[in-house]
Short mmCIF file of C-alpha atoms in Angstrom, two decimals:
data_model
loop_
_atom_site.label_atom_id
_atom_site.label_comp_id
_atom_site.label_asym_id
_atom_site.label_seq_id
_atom_site.Cartn_x
_atom_site.Cartn_y
_atom_site.Cartn_z
CA ALA A 1 -212.81 42.70 200.76
CA LYS A 2 -213.29 39.56 198.65
CA ILE A 3 -210.31 40.45 196.48
CA ALA A 4 -208.14 41.06 199.57
CA GLU A 5 -209.10 37.63 200.97
CA ILE A 6 -208.27 35.85 197.70
CA GLU A 7 -204.99 37.75 197.35
CA ALA A 8 -204.07 36.77 200.93
CA GLU A 9 -204.81 33.11 200.13
CA TYR A 10 -202.70 33.41 196.95
CA ALA A 11 -199.79 34.83 198.97
CA ARG A 12 -200.05 32.00 201.54
CA THR A 13 -200.10 29.22 198.96
CA GLN A 14 -196.77 27.62 198.05
CA LYS A 15 -195.78 27.95 194.40
CA ASN A 16 -195.03 24.60 192.80
CA LYS A 17 -196.37 22.27 190.09
CA ALA A 18 -198.88 20.68 192.46
CA THR A 19 -200.51 24.03 193.31
CA ASN A 20 -200.45 25.53 189.79
CA GLY A 21 -204.09 24.64 189.17
CA HIS A 22 -205.28 26.16 192.44
CA LEU A 23 -203.24 29.34 191.89
CA GLY A 24 -204.68 29.67 188.38
CA LEU A 25 -208.23 29.50 189.76
CA LEU A 26 -207.43 32.17 192.37
CA LYS A 27 -206.09 34.44 189.60
CA ALA A 28 -209.26 33.86 187.57
CA LYS A 29 -211.44 34.79 190.57
CA ILE A 30 -209.46 38.00 191.15
CA ALA A 31 -209.68 38.95 187.44
CA LYS A 32 -213.44 38.30 187.41
CA LEU A 33 -214.04 40.45 190.52
CA ARG A 34 -211.88 43.28 189.15
CA ARG A 35 -213.85 43.26 185.90
CA GLU A 36 -217.09 43.56 187.87
CA MET A 37 -215.62 46.48 189.86
CA LEU A 38 -214.58 48.23 186.65
CA THR A 39 -218.02 47.70 185.10
CA GLU A 40 -219.77 49.09 188.19
CA GLY A 41 -217.41 52.08 188.34
CA SER A 42 -217.92 53.03 184.69
CA SER A 43 -221.72 52.66 184.86
CA SER A 44 -222.00 54.82 187.98
CA GLY A 45 -219.35 57.35 186.94
CA GLY A 46 -220.68 58.25 183.50
CA GLY A 47 -218.48 56.14 181.26
CA GLY A 48 -215.07 56.87 179.71
CA GLY A 49 -213.46 59.05 182.35
CA GLY A 50 -215.11 57.41 185.34
CA GLY A 51 -216.49 60.26 187.45
CA GLU A 52 -216.82 64.00 187.88
CA GLY A 53 -213.75 65.83 186.60
CA PHE A 54 -212.43 62.75 184.78
CA ASP A 55 -214.80 62.53 181.81
CA VAL A 56 -212.64 64.52 179.39
CA LYS A 57 -213.77 64.59 175.76
CA LYS A 58 -211.26 62.94 173.45
CA ALA A 59 -209.70 65.42 171.03
CA GLY A 60 -206.88 65.42 168.49
CA ASP A 61 -205.33 62.43 166.72
CA THR A 62 -204.37 60.43 169.81
CA ARG A 63 -204.34 60.64 173.60
CA VAL A 64 -201.43 60.29 176.07
CA GLY A 65 -201.91 60.02 179.84
CA LEU A 66 -199.49 61.16 182.56
CA VAL A 67 -199.55 58.68 185.44
CA GLY A 68 -197.44 58.70 188.60
CA PHE A 69 -197.26 59.25 192.32
CA PRO A 70 -198.11 62.68 193.74
CA SER A 71 -195.48 65.44 193.39
CA VAL A 72 -193.29 63.82 190.72
CA GLY A 73 -193.67 66.71 188.24
CA LYS A 74 -196.63 65.66 186.06
CA SER A 75 -198.23 69.11 186.11
CA THR A 76 -194.94 70.84 185.24
CA LEU A 77 -194.42 68.35 182.40
CA LEU A 78 -197.92 69.06 181.01
CA THR A 79 -197.17 72.78 181.03
CA THR A 80 -193.77 72.20 179.37
CA LEU A 81 -195.21 69.95 176.63
CA THR A 82 -198.46 71.76 175.84
CA GLY A 83 -198.34 75.21 177.41
CA THR A 84 -201.52 74.35 179.34
CA PHE A 85 -201.38 75.59 182.93
CA SER A 86 -201.76 72.87 185.54
CA GLU A 87 -201.22 73.99 189.10
CA ALA A 88 -197.91 72.77 190.54
CA ALA A 89 -196.94 73.11 194.20
CA SER A 90 -194.63 71.58 196.79
CA TYR A 91 -197.48 69.72 198.51
CA GLU A 92 -199.02 66.43 197.35
CA PHE A 93 -202.33 65.99 195.47
CA THR A 94 -202.21 69.46 193.87
CA THR A 95 -204.05 68.06 190.83
CA LEU A 96 -207.47 66.63 191.74
CA THR A 97 -209.06 66.16 188.28
CA ALA A 98 -207.92 65.20 184.78
CA ILE A 99 -206.47 68.28 183.06
CA PRO A 100 -206.11 68.10 179.24
CA GLY A 101 -203.62 69.89 177.01
CA THR A 102 -202.70 69.60 173.32
CA LEU A 103 -199.22 68.96 171.95
CA LYS A 104 -198.58 69.58 168.24
CA TYR A 105 -195.78 67.45 166.81
CA ARG A 106 -195.00 66.49 163.20
CA GLY A 107 -198.43 67.58 162.07
CA ALA A 108 -200.22 65.52 164.73
CA LYS A 109 -202.39 66.89 167.51
CA ILE A 110 -201.65 64.83 170.61
CA GLN A 111 -203.97 65.28 173.59
CA VAL A 112 -202.06 64.99 176.90
CA LEU A 113 -203.99 64.22 180.10
CA ASP A 114 -202.51 65.20 183.46
CA LEU A 115 -204.08 62.70 185.86
CA PRO A 116 -204.11 63.05 189.67
CA GLY A 117 -201.38 61.19 191.51
CA ILE A 118 -202.16 57.58 192.35
CA ILE A 119 -201.15 55.80 195.53
CA GLU A 120 -200.54 52.19 196.48
CA GLY A 121 -203.92 50.48 196.61
CA ALA A 122 -205.39 52.63 193.83
CA LYS A 123 -206.74 49.53 192.06
CA ASP A 124 -208.78 48.82 195.19
CA GLY A 125 -210.29 52.32 195.20
CA LYS A 126 -207.90 54.26 197.44
CA GLY A 127 -207.40 57.96 196.63
CA ARG A 128 -209.92 57.97 193.74
CA GLY A 129 -207.68 55.35 192.18
CA ARG A 130 -210.43 53.70 190.14
CA GLN A 131 -211.36 56.99 188.45
CA VAL A 132 -207.71 57.75 187.67
CA ILE A 133 -207.02 54.31 186.20
CA SER A 134 -210.34 54.30 184.29
CA ALA A 135 -209.29 57.61 182.70
CA ALA A 136 -205.88 56.09 181.92
CA ARG A 137 -207.60 53.25 180.04
CA THR A 138 -209.07 55.76 177.57
CA CYS A 139 -205.53 56.75 176.49
CA ASP A 140 -203.53 55.32 173.58
CA MET A 141 -200.26 55.59 175.51
CA ILE A 142 -199.17 56.00 179.13
CA LEU A 143 -196.27 58.13 180.35
CA ILE A 144 -195.31 56.88 183.82
CA VAL A 145 -193.64 59.89 185.44
CA LEU A 146 -191.10 58.91 188.12
CA ASP A 147 -189.02 61.06 190.46
CA CYS A 148 -185.35 60.11 190.07
CA MET A 149 -184.77 60.86 193.74
CA LYS A 150 -187.46 58.43 194.93
CA PRO A 151 -187.08 54.61 195.24
CA VAL A 152 -187.22 52.62 191.99
CA THR A 153 -189.83 50.41 193.69
CA HIS A 154 -192.35 53.15 192.78
CA LYS A 155 -192.12 51.91 189.19
CA ARG A 156 -193.16 48.39 190.19
CA ILE A 157 -196.02 49.62 192.39
CA ILE A 158 -197.51 51.71 189.56
CA GLU A 159 -197.19 48.78 187.14
CA GLN A 160 -199.08 46.55 189.59
CA GLU A 161 -201.83 49.14 190.09
CA LEU A 162 -202.35 49.51 186.33
CA ALA A 163 -202.15 45.74 185.76
CA GLY A 164 -204.83 45.25 188.42
CA PHE A 165 -207.26 47.12 186.16
CA GLY A 166 -206.31 45.28 182.99
CA ILE A 167 -203.74 47.70 181.53
CA ARG A 168 -200.87 45.75 179.93
CA LEU A 169 -197.84 47.95 179.28
CA ASN A 170 -195.55 47.37 176.28
CA GLN A 171 -197.11 43.96 175.61
CA THR A 172 -198.87 42.52 172.59
CA PRO A 173 -202.10 40.51 172.86
CA PRO A 174 -201.38 36.76 173.08
CA GLU A 175 -202.13 34.72 169.97
CA ILE A 176 -204.92 32.74 171.57
CA VAL A 177 -208.14 32.02 169.69
CA PHE A 178 -211.08 31.90 172.11
CA ARG A 179 -214.67 31.50 170.95
CA LYS A 180 -217.63 30.84 173.26
CA LYS A 181 -220.23 28.32 172.06
CA ASP A 182 -223.73 27.33 173.17
CA LYS A 183 -222.91 23.62 173.31
CA GLY A 184 -220.28 21.05 172.42
CA GLY A 185 -217.94 21.27 175.40
CA VAL A 186 -214.38 22.59 175.33
CA ASN A 187 -212.49 22.05 172.08
CA TYR A 188 -208.80 22.53 173.02
CA GLN A 189 -205.91 22.71 170.56
CA GLU A 190 -202.29 23.80 171.04
CA LEU A 191 -200.05 24.49 168.03
CA VAL A 192 -196.96 24.97 170.23
CA PRO A 193 -195.89 22.79 173.21
CA GLN A 194 -196.95 24.50 176.47
CA THR A 195 -194.12 24.82 179.01
CA LYS A 196 -195.63 27.50 181.31
CA GLY A 197 -198.35 25.47 183.00
CA LEU A 198 -201.25 25.89 180.56
CA SER A 199 -203.15 22.70 179.68
CA ARG A 200 -206.60 21.46 178.67
CA ASP A 201 -207.48 20.71 182.31
CA GLN A 202 -206.29 24.13 183.51
CA CYS A 203 -208.18 25.97 180.75
CA THR A 204 -211.37 24.03 181.51
CA LYS A 205 -211.16 24.91 185.23
CA ILE A 206 -210.64 28.61 184.45
CA LEU A 207 -213.60 28.62 182.04
CA LYS A 208 -215.73 27.00 184.74
CA GLU A 209 -214.86 29.89 187.06
CA PHE A 210 -216.23 32.27 184.39
CA ARG A 211 -219.31 30.02 184.00
CA ILE A 212 -218.38 29.00 180.47
CA SER A 213 -218.97 25.33 179.62
CA SER A 214 -218.42 25.31 175.84
CA ALA A 215 -215.70 27.06 173.84
CA ASP A 216 -213.07 26.67 171.12
CA ILE A 217 -209.49 27.31 172.29
CA VAL A 218 -206.45 27.45 170.00
CA LEU A 219 -203.04 28.32 171.48
CA ARG A 220 -200.69 29.65 168.79
CA GLY A 221 -197.84 30.28 171.24
CA ASP A 222 -196.41 29.22 174.60
CA TYR A 223 -198.42 31.12 177.24
CA ASP A 224 -199.02 31.11 180.98
CA VAL A 225 -202.28 31.14 182.94
CA ASP A 226 -202.33 34.96 183.17
CA ALA A 227 -202.36 35.35 179.38
CA PHE A 228 -205.30 32.94 179.03
CA ILE A 229 -207.26 34.67 181.80
CA ASP A 230 -206.70 38.02 180.04
CA ILE A 231 -208.21 36.64 176.83
CA VAL A 232 -211.22 35.06 178.58
CA ASN A 233 -211.80 38.16 180.71
CA GLY A 234 -211.80 40.28 177.55
CA ASP A 235 -211.24 43.62 179.30
CA CYS A 236 -207.46 44.04 178.99
CA LYS A 237 -206.02 47.00 177.14
CA TYR A 238 -202.57 46.66 175.59
CA MET A 239 -200.79 49.96 175.17
CA PRO A 240 -197.28 51.37 174.80
CA SER A 241 -195.67 53.09 177.76
CA LEU A 242 -192.62 55.21 178.53
CA TYR A 243 -191.00 55.68 181.93
CA VAL A 244 -190.25 59.39 182.20
CA MET A 245 -187.43 59.79 184.73
CA ASN A 246 -187.95 63.36 185.92
CA LYS A 247 -185.69 65.70 187.95
CA ILE A 248 -182.39 64.43 186.48
CA ASP A 249 -180.88 67.82 187.34
CA GLN A 250 -180.49 66.45 190.90
CA LEU A 251 -178.48 63.37 189.84
CA THR A 252 -174.79 62.67 189.29
CA ILE A 253 -173.40 61.21 186.04
CA GLU A 254 -172.89 57.84 187.79
CA GLU A 255 -176.54 57.74 188.87
CA LEU A 256 -177.67 58.62 185.34
CA ASP A 257 -175.62 55.66 184.02
CA ILE A 258 -177.56 53.32 186.36
CA ILE A 259 -180.93 54.72 185.19
CA ASP A 260 -179.81 54.31 181.58
CA GLN A 261 -180.00 50.51 182.00
CA MET A 262 -183.79 50.67 182.44
CA PRO A 263 -185.78 49.74 179.29
CA HIS A 264 -188.44 52.05 177.82
CA HIS A 265 -187.19 55.12 179.69
CA VAL A 266 -186.45 58.78 178.88
CA PRO A 267 -184.52 60.95 181.40
CA ILE A 268 -185.75 64.56 181.55
CA SER A 269 -186.01 67.65 183.71
CA SER A 270 -189.43 69.21 183.11
CA PHE A 271 -188.51 72.26 185.20
CA HIS A 272 -185.34 73.05 183.21
CA LYS A 273 -186.84 71.66 179.96
CA TRP A 274 -183.93 69.24 179.49
CA ASN A 275 -184.28 66.43 176.92
CA ILE A 276 -187.90 67.34 176.06
CA ASP A 277 -187.14 66.96 172.33
CA MET A 278 -186.09 63.34 172.85
CA LEU A 279 -189.23 62.68 174.90
CA MET A 280 -191.45 64.02 172.10
CA GLU A 281 -189.56 61.91 169.55
CA GLU A 282 -190.03 58.77 171.66
CA ILE A 283 -193.74 59.49 172.17
CA TRP A 284 -194.13 59.68 168.39
CA ASN A 285 -192.19 56.41 167.89
CA TYR A 286 -194.09 54.48 170.57
CA LEU A 287 -197.50 55.68 169.31
CA GLN A 288 -196.60 54.44 165.80
CA MET A 289 -198.37 57.27 164.02
CA MET A 290 -198.41 57.78 160.27
CA ARG A 291 -199.10 60.93 158.25
CA ILE A 292 -201.28 60.77 155.12
CA TYR A 293 -201.29 63.70 152.72
CA THR A 294 -204.31 64.46 150.55
CA LYS A 295 -203.96 65.35 146.87
CA PRO A 296 -206.78 67.37 145.27
CA LYS A 297 -207.45 66.32 141.68
CA GLY A 298 -205.11 68.09 139.27
CA GLN A 299 -203.13 69.78 142.07
CA ILE A 300 -199.99 69.07 144.09
CA PRO A 301 -200.36 67.22 147.43
CA ASP A 302 -201.24 69.28 150.50
CA TYR A 303 -198.19 68.93 152.78
CA GLU A 304 -199.44 71.47 155.32
CA GLU A 305 -202.27 69.56 157.04
CA PRO A 306 -201.71 65.77 157.04
CA VAL A 307 -204.31 63.29 158.25
CA VAL A 308 -202.70 61.35 161.12
CA LEU A 309 -203.65 57.73 161.87
CA HIS A 310 -202.22 54.93 164.00
CA ALA A 311 -199.92 52.85 161.78
CA THR A 312 -200.96 49.64 163.54
CA ARG A 313 -204.54 49.75 162.26
CA PRO A 314 -204.89 52.21 159.36
CA THR A 315 -207.95 51.82 157.12
CA VAL A 316 -209.45 53.85 154.29
CA GLU A 317 -212.64 54.10 156.36
CA ALA A 318 -210.76 55.60 159.34
CA PHE A 319 -209.10 58.07 156.95
CA CYS A 320 -212.45 59.12 155.46
CA ASN A 321 -214.03 59.53 158.90
CA ARG A 322 -211.19 61.85 159.91
CA LEU A 323 -212.06 64.12 156.99
CA HIS A 324 -215.85 64.00 157.42
CA ARG A 325 -218.36 61.48 158.76
CA ASN A 326 -220.54 61.64 155.64
CA ILE A 327 -217.79 60.78 153.13
CA MET A 328 -218.21 57.00 153.61
CA LYS A 329 -221.87 57.21 152.53
CA GLU A 330 -220.80 58.44 149.07
CA PHE A 331 -217.40 56.67 148.90
CA LEU A 332 -216.66 54.77 145.66
CA HIS A 333 -212.87 54.41 145.30
CA ALA A 334 -209.55 56.01 146.25
CA TRP A 335 -205.98 56.22 144.95
CA VAL A 336 -203.36 55.41 147.58
CA TRP A 337 -199.62 55.67 146.89
#
Protein backbone atom coordinates (compact mmCIF):
# COMPACT_ATOMS: atom_id res chain seq x y z
CA ALA A 1 0.00 0.00 0.00
CA LYS A 2 2.85 2.39 0.85
CA ILE A 3 4.53 1.71 -2.49
CA ALA A 4 1.25 2.32 -4.35
CA GLU A 5 0.81 5.68 -2.57
CA ILE A 6 4.35 6.81 -3.40
CA GLU A 7 4.00 5.66 -7.02
CA ALA A 8 0.73 7.61 -7.29
CA GLU A 9 2.46 10.73 -5.93
CA TYR A 10 5.32 10.19 -8.42
CA ALA A 11 2.82 9.96 -11.30
CA ARG A 12 1.06 13.17 -10.17
CA THR A 13 4.25 15.20 -9.87
CA GLN A 14 5.30 17.25 -12.89
CA LYS A 15 8.68 16.33 -14.36
CA ASN A 16 11.01 19.31 -14.60
CA LYS A 17 14.30 20.59 -13.15
CA ALA A 18 12.57 22.08 -10.11
CA THR A 19 11.03 18.74 -9.09
CA ASN A 20 14.05 16.53 -9.87
CA GLY A 21 15.11 16.41 -6.23
CA HIS A 22 11.65 15.45 -4.99
CA LEU A 23 11.26 12.77 -7.68
CA GLY A 24 14.66 11.33 -6.76
CA LEU A 25 13.60 11.02 -3.11
CA LEU A 26 10.37 9.26 -4.11
CA LYS A 27 12.39 6.78 -6.20
CA ALA A 28 14.70 6.16 -3.24
CA LYS A 29 11.72 5.47 -0.95
CA ILE A 30 10.23 3.00 -3.45
CA ALA A 31 13.59 1.21 -3.87
CA LYS A 32 14.03 0.97 -0.09
CA LEU A 33 10.53 -0.48 0.43
CA ARG A 34 11.01 -3.00 -2.40
CA ARG A 35 14.29 -4.17 -0.86
CA GLU A 36 12.52 -4.71 2.46
CA MET A 37 9.78 -6.70 0.68
CA LEU A 38 12.38 -8.86 -1.06
CA THR A 39 14.23 -9.49 2.21
CA GLU A 40 11.02 -10.48 3.99
CA GLY A 41 9.98 -12.76 1.12
CA SER A 42 13.30 -14.60 1.00
CA SER A 43 13.48 -15.06 4.78
CA SER A 44 9.94 -16.46 4.99
CA GLY A 45 10.14 -18.50 1.78
CA GLY A 46 13.33 -20.44 2.48
CA GLY A 47 15.88 -18.46 0.51
CA GLY A 48 16.97 -18.74 -3.14
CA GLY A 49 13.77 -19.85 -4.83
CA GLY A 50 11.40 -17.98 -2.55
CA GLY A 51 8.74 -20.51 -1.53
CA GLU A 52 7.42 -24.03 -1.90
CA GLY A 53 7.99 -25.37 -5.41
CA PHE A 54 10.43 -22.56 -6.29
CA ASP A 55 13.52 -23.56 -4.29
CA VAL A 56 15.22 -25.52 -7.08
CA LYS A 57 18.78 -26.67 -6.42
CA LYS A 58 21.25 -25.08 -8.81
CA ALA A 59 22.88 -27.63 -11.11
CA GLY A 60 25.14 -27.58 -14.15
CA ASP A 61 27.49 -24.80 -15.27
CA THR A 62 24.94 -21.99 -15.43
CA ARG A 63 21.23 -21.31 -15.06
CA VAL A 64 18.74 -19.76 -17.52
CA GLY A 65 15.19 -18.76 -16.55
CA LEU A 66 12.11 -18.67 -18.82
CA VAL A 67 9.95 -15.68 -17.92
CA GLY A 68 6.75 -14.50 -19.60
CA PHE A 69 3.01 -14.13 -19.44
CA PRO A 70 0.84 -17.25 -19.14
CA SER A 71 0.32 -19.36 -22.29
CA VAL A 72 3.16 -17.94 -24.41
CA GLY A 73 4.86 -21.33 -24.92
CA LYS A 74 7.42 -21.50 -22.09
CA SER A 75 6.63 -25.12 -21.22
CA THR A 76 6.82 -26.21 -24.87
CA LEU A 77 10.15 -24.39 -25.21
CA LEU A 78 11.54 -26.16 -22.11
CA THR A 79 10.55 -29.52 -23.59
CA THR A 80 12.07 -28.59 -26.98
CA LEU A 81 15.38 -27.41 -25.44
CA THR A 82 15.91 -30.03 -22.74
CA GLY A 83 13.52 -32.90 -23.37
CA THR A 84 12.09 -32.36 -19.87
CA PHE A 85 8.30 -32.69 -19.83
CA SER A 86 6.48 -29.59 -18.61
CA GLU A 87 2.72 -29.72 -18.94
CA ALA A 88 1.41 -27.50 -21.74
CA ALA A 89 -2.27 -26.77 -22.32
CA SER A 90 -4.55 -24.21 -23.95
CA TYR A 91 -5.56 -22.70 -20.60
CA GLU A 92 -3.52 -20.18 -18.59
CA PHE A 93 -1.37 -20.93 -15.50
CA THR A 94 -0.70 -24.56 -16.50
CA THR A 95 2.72 -24.34 -14.79
CA LEU A 96 2.42 -23.54 -11.07
CA THR A 97 5.97 -24.24 -9.84
CA ALA A 98 9.53 -23.88 -11.17
CA ILE A 99 10.33 -26.87 -13.40
CA PRO A 100 14.04 -27.49 -14.17
CA GLY A 101 15.58 -29.14 -17.21
CA THR A 102 19.16 -29.50 -18.48
CA LEU A 103 20.41 -28.43 -21.89
CA LYS A 104 23.80 -29.72 -23.08
CA TYR A 105 25.53 -27.40 -25.55
CA ARG A 106 29.20 -27.15 -26.54
CA GLY A 107 30.25 -29.20 -23.56
CA ALA A 108 28.31 -27.04 -21.09
CA LYS A 109 25.43 -28.19 -18.93
CA ILE A 110 22.89 -25.37 -18.87
CA GLN A 111 20.06 -25.63 -16.35
CA VAL A 112 16.81 -24.17 -17.76
CA LEU A 113 14.03 -23.14 -15.34
CA ASP A 114 10.44 -22.97 -16.59
CA LEU A 115 8.85 -20.41 -14.27
CA PRO A 116 5.08 -19.88 -13.87
CA GLY A 117 3.58 -17.08 -15.93
CA ILE A 118 3.72 -13.64 -14.35
CA ILE A 119 1.02 -11.00 -14.59
CA GLU A 120 0.96 -7.23 -14.35
CA GLY A 121 1.49 -6.33 -10.70
CA ALA A 122 3.74 -9.33 -10.03
CA LYS A 123 6.31 -7.10 -8.31
CA ASP A 124 3.59 -6.18 -5.81
CA GLY A 125 2.81 -9.83 -5.05
CA LYS A 126 0.01 -10.61 -7.50
CA GLY A 127 -0.17 -14.20 -8.82
CA ARG A 128 2.80 -15.43 -6.71
CA GLY A 129 4.81 -12.81 -8.55
CA ARG A 130 7.37 -12.32 -5.78
CA GLN A 131 8.25 -16.03 -5.74
CA VAL A 132 8.57 -16.12 -9.53
CA ILE A 133 10.80 -13.03 -9.69
CA SER A 134 12.87 -14.21 -6.69
CA ALA A 135 13.52 -17.47 -8.56
CA ALA A 136 14.41 -15.45 -11.66
CA ARG A 137 17.05 -13.56 -9.64
CA THR A 138 18.91 -16.84 -9.01
CA CYS A 139 19.47 -17.23 -12.78
CA ASP A 140 22.51 -16.10 -14.77
CA MET A 141 20.37 -15.18 -17.78
CA ILE A 142 16.69 -14.49 -18.50
CA LEU A 143 14.79 -15.59 -21.60
CA ILE A 144 11.69 -13.40 -21.87
CA VAL A 145 9.27 -15.50 -23.91
CA LEU A 146 6.75 -13.40 -25.87
CA ASP A 147 3.82 -14.44 -28.04
CA CYS A 148 4.19 -12.80 -31.46
CA MET A 149 0.41 -12.55 -31.75
CA LYS A 150 0.05 -10.57 -28.50
CA PRO A 151 0.67 -6.79 -28.07
CA VAL A 152 4.32 -5.69 -27.92
CA THR A 153 3.40 -3.78 -24.73
CA HIS A 154 3.76 -7.15 -22.94
CA LYS A 155 7.53 -6.75 -23.34
CA ARG A 156 7.50 -3.41 -21.51
CA ILE A 157 5.26 -4.72 -18.71
CA ILE A 158 7.57 -7.68 -18.02
CA GLU A 159 10.62 -5.38 -18.03
CA GLN A 160 8.93 -3.13 -15.45
CA GLU A 161 7.98 -6.09 -13.23
CA LEU A 162 11.56 -7.41 -13.25
CA ALA A 163 13.03 -3.93 -12.76
CA GLY A 164 10.76 -3.45 -9.73
CA PHE A 165 12.64 -6.29 -8.02
CA GLY A 166 16.10 -5.06 -8.95
CA ILE A 167 16.74 -7.10 -12.11
CA ARG A 168 18.58 -4.98 -14.69
CA LEU A 169 18.46 -6.54 -18.15
CA ASN A 170 21.35 -6.16 -20.62
CA GLN A 171 22.95 -3.44 -18.49
CA THR A 172 26.35 -3.15 -16.86
CA PRO A 173 26.80 -1.91 -13.27
CA PRO A 174 27.47 1.86 -13.19
CA GLU A 175 31.03 2.91 -12.43
CA ILE A 176 30.16 4.53 -9.13
CA VAL A 177 32.37 4.06 -6.08
CA PHE A 178 30.25 4.07 -2.91
CA ARG A 179 31.72 3.39 0.53
CA LYS A 180 29.84 3.87 3.81
CA LYS A 181 31.80 5.41 6.71
CA ASP A 182 31.20 5.82 10.44
CA LYS A 183 31.93 9.55 10.41
CA GLY A 184 33.26 12.37 8.26
CA GLY A 185 30.17 13.36 6.29
CA VAL A 186 29.68 12.90 2.56
CA ASN A 187 32.82 13.09 0.44
CA TYR A 188 31.55 13.67 -3.13
CA GLN A 189 33.70 13.58 -6.27
CA GLU A 190 32.72 13.47 -9.95
CA LEU A 191 35.31 12.63 -12.62
CA VAL A 192 32.86 13.37 -15.46
CA PRO A 193 30.45 16.35 -15.71
CA GLN A 194 26.95 15.24 -14.64
CA THR A 195 24.23 16.15 -17.16
CA LYS A 196 21.44 13.80 -15.95
CA GLY A 197 20.49 15.50 -12.71
CA LEU A 198 22.93 13.90 -10.26
CA SER A 199 24.70 16.30 -7.88
CA ARG A 200 26.22 16.47 -4.39
CA ASP A 201 22.94 17.81 -2.95
CA GLN A 202 20.85 15.11 -4.65
CA CYS A 203 23.19 12.31 -3.51
CA THR A 204 23.14 13.61 0.07
CA LYS A 205 19.32 13.67 0.13
CA ILE A 206 19.12 10.11 -1.21
CA LEU A 207 21.64 8.89 1.38
CA LYS A 208 19.58 10.56 4.10
CA GLU A 209 16.56 8.55 2.95
CA PHE A 210 18.63 5.37 3.48
CA ARG A 211 19.78 6.73 6.88
CA ILE A 212 23.38 7.10 5.76
CA SER A 213 25.16 10.25 6.97
CA SER A 214 28.77 9.53 6.00
CA ALA A 215 30.09 8.02 2.77
CA ASP A 216 32.64 8.36 -0.03
CA ILE A 217 31.12 8.82 -3.50
CA VAL A 218 33.10 8.84 -6.76
CA LEU A 219 31.22 9.12 -10.08
CA ARG A 220 33.34 7.77 -12.95
CA GLY A 221 30.62 8.37 -15.56
CA ASP A 222 27.54 10.46 -16.34
CA TYR A 223 24.66 8.81 -14.45
CA ASP A 224 21.09 9.54 -13.42
CA VAL A 225 19.40 9.23 -10.03
CA ASP A 226 18.22 5.66 -10.72
CA ALA A 227 21.80 4.41 -11.22
CA PHE A 228 22.93 5.96 -7.92
CA ILE A 229 19.95 4.51 -6.03
CA ASP A 230 20.78 1.06 -7.45
CA ILE A 231 24.33 1.30 -6.09
CA VAL A 232 23.22 2.53 -2.64
CA ASN A 233 20.44 -0.06 -2.45
CA GLY A 234 22.97 -2.78 -3.24
CA ASP A 235 20.41 -5.43 -4.25
CA CYS A 236 20.35 -5.05 -8.04
CA LYS A 237 21.31 -7.96 -10.26
CA TYR A 238 22.66 -7.21 -13.73
CA MET A 239 22.12 -10.04 -16.18
CA PRO A 240 21.90 -10.68 -19.92
CA SER A 241 18.51 -11.27 -21.48
CA LEU A 242 17.04 -12.42 -24.78
CA TYR A 243 13.53 -11.73 -26.04
CA VAL A 244 12.29 -15.01 -27.49
CA MET A 245 9.56 -14.18 -30.01
CA ASN A 246 7.56 -17.41 -30.08
CA LYS A 247 4.87 -18.66 -32.51
CA ILE A 248 6.39 -17.05 -35.63
CA ASP A 249 4.61 -19.73 -37.69
CA GLN A 250 1.49 -17.54 -37.37
CA LEU A 251 3.14 -14.41 -38.83
CA THR A 252 3.60 -13.04 -42.34
CA ILE A 253 7.01 -12.10 -43.78
CA GLU A 254 6.13 -8.39 -43.40
CA GLU A 255 5.35 -8.86 -39.70
CA LEU A 256 8.62 -10.75 -39.20
CA ASP A 257 10.49 -7.79 -40.75
CA ILE A 258 8.94 -5.48 -38.12
CA ILE A 259 9.94 -7.82 -35.26
CA ASP A 260 13.46 -8.01 -36.69
CA GLN A 261 14.01 -4.36 -35.70
CA MET A 262 13.81 -5.25 -31.99
CA PRO A 263 17.21 -5.53 -30.24
CA HIS A 264 18.23 -8.65 -28.30
CA HIS A 265 15.58 -10.86 -29.90
CA VAL A 266 15.40 -14.35 -31.46
CA PRO A 267 12.30 -15.39 -33.47
CA ILE A 268 11.33 -19.06 -32.98
CA SER A 269 8.50 -21.55 -33.09
CA SER A 270 8.92 -23.93 -30.16
CA PHE A 271 6.08 -26.13 -31.41
CA HIS A 272 7.59 -26.63 -34.89
CA LYS A 273 11.18 -26.38 -33.54
CA TRP A 274 12.04 -23.55 -35.94
CA ASN A 275 15.25 -21.55 -35.34
CA ILE A 276 16.09 -23.42 -32.10
CA ASP A 277 19.74 -23.74 -33.20
CA MET A 278 20.07 -19.96 -33.44
CA LEU A 279 18.46 -19.58 -30.01
CA MET A 280 20.99 -21.98 -28.44
CA GLU A 281 23.85 -20.14 -30.16
CA GLU A 282 22.62 -16.78 -28.82
CA ILE A 283 22.19 -18.18 -25.30
CA TRP A 284 25.83 -19.31 -25.41
CA ASN A 285 26.99 -15.89 -26.70
CA TYR A 286 25.00 -13.88 -24.15
CA LEU A 287 26.15 -16.07 -21.22
CA GLN A 288 29.79 -15.49 -22.26
CA MET A 289 30.92 -18.97 -21.31
CA MET A 290 34.43 -20.32 -21.82
CA ARG A 291 35.64 -23.92 -22.02
CA ILE A 292 38.85 -24.97 -20.24
CA TYR A 293 40.44 -28.31 -21.10
CA THR A 294 42.55 -30.19 -18.58
CA LYS A 295 45.86 -31.80 -19.53
CA PRO A 296 47.09 -34.71 -17.39
CA LYS A 297 50.87 -34.68 -16.95
CA GLY A 298 52.60 -36.38 -19.86
CA GLN A 299 49.34 -36.91 -21.79
CA ILE A 300 47.36 -35.07 -24.47
CA PRO A 301 44.61 -32.63 -23.35
CA ASP A 302 41.20 -34.08 -22.54
CA TYR A 303 38.87 -32.55 -25.16
CA GLU A 304 35.87 -34.65 -24.16
CA GLU A 305 34.88 -33.09 -20.81
CA PRO A 306 35.78 -29.37 -20.60
CA VAL A 307 35.39 -27.33 -17.43
CA VAL A 308 33.00 -24.46 -18.27
CA LEU A 309 33.24 -21.08 -16.53
CA HIS A 310 31.78 -17.62 -17.11
CA ALA A 311 34.29 -15.65 -19.19
CA THR A 312 33.45 -12.43 -17.32
CA ARG A 313 34.91 -13.63 -14.01
CA PRO A 314 37.12 -16.70 -14.51
CA THR A 315 39.58 -17.52 -11.72
CA VAL A 316 41.91 -20.43 -11.01
CA GLU A 317 40.06 -20.91 -7.71
CA ALA A 318 36.69 -21.23 -9.49
CA PHE A 319 38.27 -23.74 -11.88
CA CYS A 320 39.67 -25.83 -9.01
CA ASN A 321 36.34 -25.78 -7.15
CA ARG A 322 34.60 -27.12 -10.26
CA LEU A 323 36.92 -30.13 -10.21
CA HIS A 324 36.78 -30.77 -6.45
CA ARG A 325 36.28 -28.63 -3.35
CA ASN A 326 39.41 -29.98 -1.62
CA ILE A 327 41.86 -29.13 -4.43
CA MET A 328 42.37 -25.54 -3.20
CA LYS A 329 43.60 -26.79 0.19
CA GLU A 330 46.57 -28.51 -1.50
CA PHE A 331 46.95 -26.11 -4.47
CA LEU A 332 50.50 -24.89 -5.20
CA HIS A 333 50.69 -23.79 -8.85
CA ALA A 334 49.15 -24.34 -12.29
CA TRP A 335 50.12 -24.04 -15.96
CA VAL A 336 47.61 -22.08 -18.04
CA TRP A 337 47.96 -21.66 -21.80
